[in-house]
mmCIF file of C-alpha atoms in Angstrom:
data_model
loop_
_atom_site.group_PDB
_atom_site.id
_atom_site.type_symbol
_atom_site.label_atom_id
_atom_site.label_comp_id
_atom_site.label_asym_id
_atom_site.label_seq_id
_atom_site.Cartn_x
_atom_site.Cartn_y
_atom_site.Cartn_z
ATOM 1 C CA ARG A 1 -121.796 173.314 141.445
ATOM 2 C CA LYS A 2 -119.078 172.103 143.548
ATOM 3 C CA ASP A 3 -118.216 168.252 143.382
ATOM 4 C CA TYR A 4 -118.152 166.972 146.789
ATOM 5 C CA ARG A 5 -116.941 163.353 145.846
ATOM 6 C CA GLN A 6 -113.316 164.523 145.794
ATOM 7 C CA THR A 7 -113.052 166.389 148.893
ATOM 8 C CA PRO A 8 -110.384 164.790 151.624
ATOM 9 C CA MET A 9 -113.275 164.107 154.412
ATOM 10 C CA ASN A 10 -114.944 162.146 151.750
ATOM 11 C CA VAL A 11 -112.000 160.510 150.675
ATOM 12 C CA LEU A 12 -111.343 159.504 154.526
ATOM 13 C CA LEU A 13 -114.679 158.268 155.259
ATOM 14 C CA SER A 14 -115.009 156.217 151.983
ATOM 15 C CA SER A 15 -111.546 154.661 153.165
ATOM 16 C CA ILE A 16 -112.970 153.846 156.483
ATOM 17 C CA GLY A 17 -115.945 152.345 154.990
ATOM 18 C CA ILE A 18 -113.833 150.117 152.602
ATOM 19 C CA ALA A 19 -111.594 149.119 155.491
ATOM 20 C CA VAL A 20 -114.561 147.940 157.501
ATOM 21 C CA LEU A 21 -115.912 146.101 154.430
ATOM 22 C CA PHE A 22 -112.647 144.337 153.682
ATOM 23 C CA GLY A 23 -112.158 143.504 157.425
ATOM 24 C CA THR A 24 -115.512 141.968 157.603
ATOM 25 C CA TYR A 25 -114.607 139.901 154.538
ATOM 26 C CA ASP A 26 -111.631 138.776 155.966
ATOM 27 C CA LEU A 27 -113.550 137.833 158.847
ATOM 28 C CA PHE A 28 -116.054 135.620 156.675
ATOM 29 C CA ILE A 29 -113.085 134.132 154.807
ATOM 30 C CA LYS A 30 -111.809 132.934 158.138
ATOM 31 C CA LEU A 31 -115.196 131.606 159.334
ATOM 32 C CA GLY A 32 -115.346 129.630 155.770
ATOM 33 C CA ALA A 33 -111.885 128.290 155.845
ATOM 34 C CA GLY A 34 -111.554 124.752 156.662
ATOM 35 C CA ARG A 35 -115.363 124.231 155.760
ATOM 36 C CA LEU A 36 -114.612 123.871 152.272
ATOM 37 C CA ASP A 37 -111.582 123.208 149.815
ATOM 38 C CA PRO A 38 -109.383 126.531 149.321
ATOM 39 C CA ALA A 39 -109.701 126.529 145.479
ATOM 40 C CA LEU A 40 -113.609 126.078 145.756
ATOM 41 C CA GLY A 41 -113.766 128.750 148.659
ATOM 42 C CA ALA A 42 -111.925 131.188 146.459
ATOM 43 C CA MET A 43 -113.953 130.314 143.210
ATOM 44 C CA VAL A 44 -117.317 130.898 145.283
ATOM 45 C CA THR A 45 -116.025 134.139 146.858
ATOM 46 C CA GLN A 46 -115.325 135.552 143.388
ATOM 47 C CA ILE A 47 -118.520 134.228 141.906
ATOM 48 C CA ALA A 48 -120.459 136.220 144.801
ATOM 49 C CA SER A 49 -118.428 139.151 143.913
ATOM 50 C CA ALA A 50 -118.940 138.713 140.355
ATOM 51 C CA VAL A 51 -122.772 138.434 140.937
ATOM 52 C CA THR A 52 -122.700 141.557 142.984
ATOM 53 C CA LEU A 53 -120.758 143.522 140.389
ATOM 54 C CA VAL A 54 -122.911 142.348 137.451
ATOM 55 C CA CYS A 55 -125.977 143.734 139.479
ATOM 56 C CA VAL A 56 -124.214 146.972 139.912
ATOM 57 C CA PHE A 57 -123.017 147.305 136.143
ATOM 58 C CA LEU A 58 -126.564 146.479 135.084
ATOM 59 C CA PHE A 59 -127.929 149.438 137.314
ATOM 60 C CA GLN A 60 -125.245 151.772 136.002
ATOM 61 C CA LEU A 61 -126.515 150.896 132.379
ATOM 62 C CA LEU A 62 -130.295 150.862 132.957
ATOM 63 C CA LYS A 63 -130.669 153.984 135.684
ATOM 64 C CA PRO A 64 -131.430 157.199 133.676
ATOM 65 C CA GLY A 65 -128.517 159.645 134.529
ATOM 66 C CA ALA A 66 -126.621 157.169 136.162
ATOM 67 C CA PRO A 67 -122.783 157.480 135.121
ATOM 68 C CA ARG A 68 -121.956 155.050 132.071
ATOM 69 C CA PRO A 69 -119.311 152.438 132.602
ATOM 70 C CA GLN A 70 -115.971 153.257 130.708
ATOM 71 C CA ALA A 71 -113.288 151.095 129.785
ATOM 72 C CA THR A 72 -110.016 151.123 127.687
ATOM 73 C CA ALA A 73 -108.321 147.730 126.598
ATOM 74 C CA GLN A 74 -105.167 148.818 128.848
ATOM 75 C CA GLY A 75 -107.376 148.903 131.594
ATOM 76 C CA ILE A 76 -109.146 145.675 131.087
ATOM 77 C CA ILE A 77 -105.672 143.922 130.723
ATOM 78 C CA PHE A 78 -104.737 145.343 134.088
ATOM 79 C CA VAL A 79 -107.773 144.619 136.065
ATOM 80 C CA ALA A 80 -107.765 140.930 134.600
ATOM 81 C CA ILE A 81 -104.239 140.445 135.930
ATOM 82 C CA ALA A 82 -105.371 141.715 139.275
ATOM 83 C CA GLY A 83 -108.406 139.224 139.019
ATOM 84 C CA VAL A 84 -105.804 136.375 138.549
ATOM 85 C CA LEU A 85 -103.705 137.832 141.567
ATOM 86 C CA ILE A 86 -106.676 138.103 143.816
ATOM 87 C CA ALA A 87 -107.558 134.445 142.877
ATOM 88 C CA ALA A 88 -104.285 133.164 143.746
ATOM 89 C CA ALA A 89 -104.130 135.102 147.020
ATOM 90 C CA LEU A 90 -107.613 133.941 148.121
ATOM 91 C CA ILE A 91 -106.606 130.241 147.566
ATOM 92 C CA PHE A 92 -103.428 130.746 149.449
ATOM 93 C CA LEU A 93 -105.250 132.655 152.038
ATOM 94 C CA PHE A 94 -107.935 129.782 152.464
ATOM 95 C CA PHE A 95 -105.116 127.364 152.809
ATOM 96 C CA VAL A 96 -103.455 129.435 155.626
ATOM 97 C CA LEU A 97 -106.902 130.214 157.476
ATOM 98 C CA GLN A 98 -107.962 126.539 157.349
ATOM 99 C CA ASN A 99 -105.009 125.719 159.811
ATOM 100 C CA LYS A 100 -106.407 125.908 163.376
ATOM 101 C CA THR A 101 -103.206 127.685 164.439
ATOM 102 C CA ALA A 102 -103.913 130.723 162.067
ATOM 103 C CA LYS A 103 -105.464 133.198 164.196
ATOM 104 C CA ALA A 104 -107.575 135.734 162.493
ATOM 105 C CA THR A 105 -106.317 138.250 165.125
ATOM 106 C CA THR A 106 -102.979 137.826 164.019
ATOM 107 C CA THR A 107 -102.475 136.231 160.761
ATOM 108 C CA LEU A 108 -105.082 138.766 158.711
ATOM 109 C CA PRO A 109 -103.681 141.831 160.104
ATOM 110 C CA THR A 110 -99.987 140.295 159.295
ATOM 111 C CA ILE A 111 -101.336 139.839 155.779
ATOM 112 C CA LEU A 112 -102.635 143.168 155.558
ATOM 113 C CA ILE A 113 -99.582 145.022 156.720
ATOM 114 C CA LEU A 114 -97.681 142.970 154.420
ATOM 115 C CA ARG A 115 -99.666 143.751 151.699
ATOM 116 C CA ASN A 116 -99.433 147.714 152.466
ATOM 117 C CA ILE A 117 -95.812 147.441 152.420
ATOM 118 C CA THR A 118 -95.637 145.492 149.230
ATOM 119 C CA LEU A 119 -97.983 148.504 147.713
ATOM 120 C CA VAL A 120 -95.459 150.878 149.183
ATOM 121 C CA ILE A 121 -92.544 149.334 147.695
ATOM 122 C CA LEU A 122 -94.388 148.517 144.293
ATOM 123 C CA GLY A 123 -95.565 152.260 144.176
ATOM 124 C CA VAL A 124 -91.738 153.386 144.379
ATOM 125 C CA ILE A 125 -90.264 150.955 141.786
ATOM 126 C CA VAL A 126 -93.247 150.833 139.349
ATOM 127 C CA LEU A 127 -95.131 154.131 139.641
ATOM 128 C CA GLN A 128 -91.937 156.192 140.410
ATOM 129 C CA GLU A 129 -93.645 157.500 143.651
ATOM 130 C CA LYS A 130 -91.180 158.905 146.398
ATOM 131 C CA LEU A 131 -90.231 156.933 149.314
ATOM 132 C CA THR A 132 -90.313 159.596 152.121
ATOM 133 C CA LEU A 133 -88.931 159.710 155.454
ATOM 134 C CA LEU A 134 -92.512 159.455 156.463
ATOM 135 C CA LYS A 135 -93.197 156.490 154.562
ATOM 136 C CA THR A 136 -90.254 154.718 155.886
ATOM 137 C CA VAL A 137 -91.158 155.440 159.319
ATOM 138 C CA GLY A 138 -94.609 154.279 158.554
ATOM 139 C CA ILE A 139 -93.114 150.967 157.283
ATOM 140 C CA GLY A 140 -91.059 150.537 160.221
ATOM 141 C CA ILE A 141 -94.211 151.151 162.719
ATOM 142 C CA SER A 142 -96.219 148.625 160.494
ATOM 143 C CA LEU A 143 -93.420 145.936 161.129
ATOM 144 C CA LEU A 144 -93.347 146.559 164.957
ATOM 145 C CA GLY A 145 -97.196 146.383 164.820
ATOM 146 C CA ILE A 146 -96.558 142.983 163.213
ATOM 147 C CA TYR A 147 -94.213 141.985 165.956
ATOM 148 C CA LEU A 148 -96.595 143.305 168.845
ATOM 149 C CA LEU A 149 -99.448 141.354 167.294
ATOM 150 C CA SER A 150 -97.343 138.166 167.275
ATOM 151 C CA ILE A 151 -96.027 138.197 171.177
#
């Protein structure tokens, strides 16, 4: 039996779905910014996320035939660090977005583009991935995109 979960089309469709979820998430962060303290906003975001994830985790544990959650100590440490980083990023994001001059149409795409560039750089440095000419051109086009969004 063929495993269809790893096909390029499923990865592409899943990536599009994830991008839509992240974009919608950012919209709701902008709508909430300025209506509550940045640290409180980040905490509420994380609590809502945690409650959702607990439900998914319990589903996996209780549903017969569902894949069982797996973990290693190293995996837990890495994602715990990621949790601290996302909490800090969310607090800063709420601070930035509560400013009335921070437009969602420019500020959020700029942050996401710079986030992606940061990931490419860290991938090259930490994960020993290759910085190809195509990736370099992509970074340049992304920076051009930030410029075009700002004018």
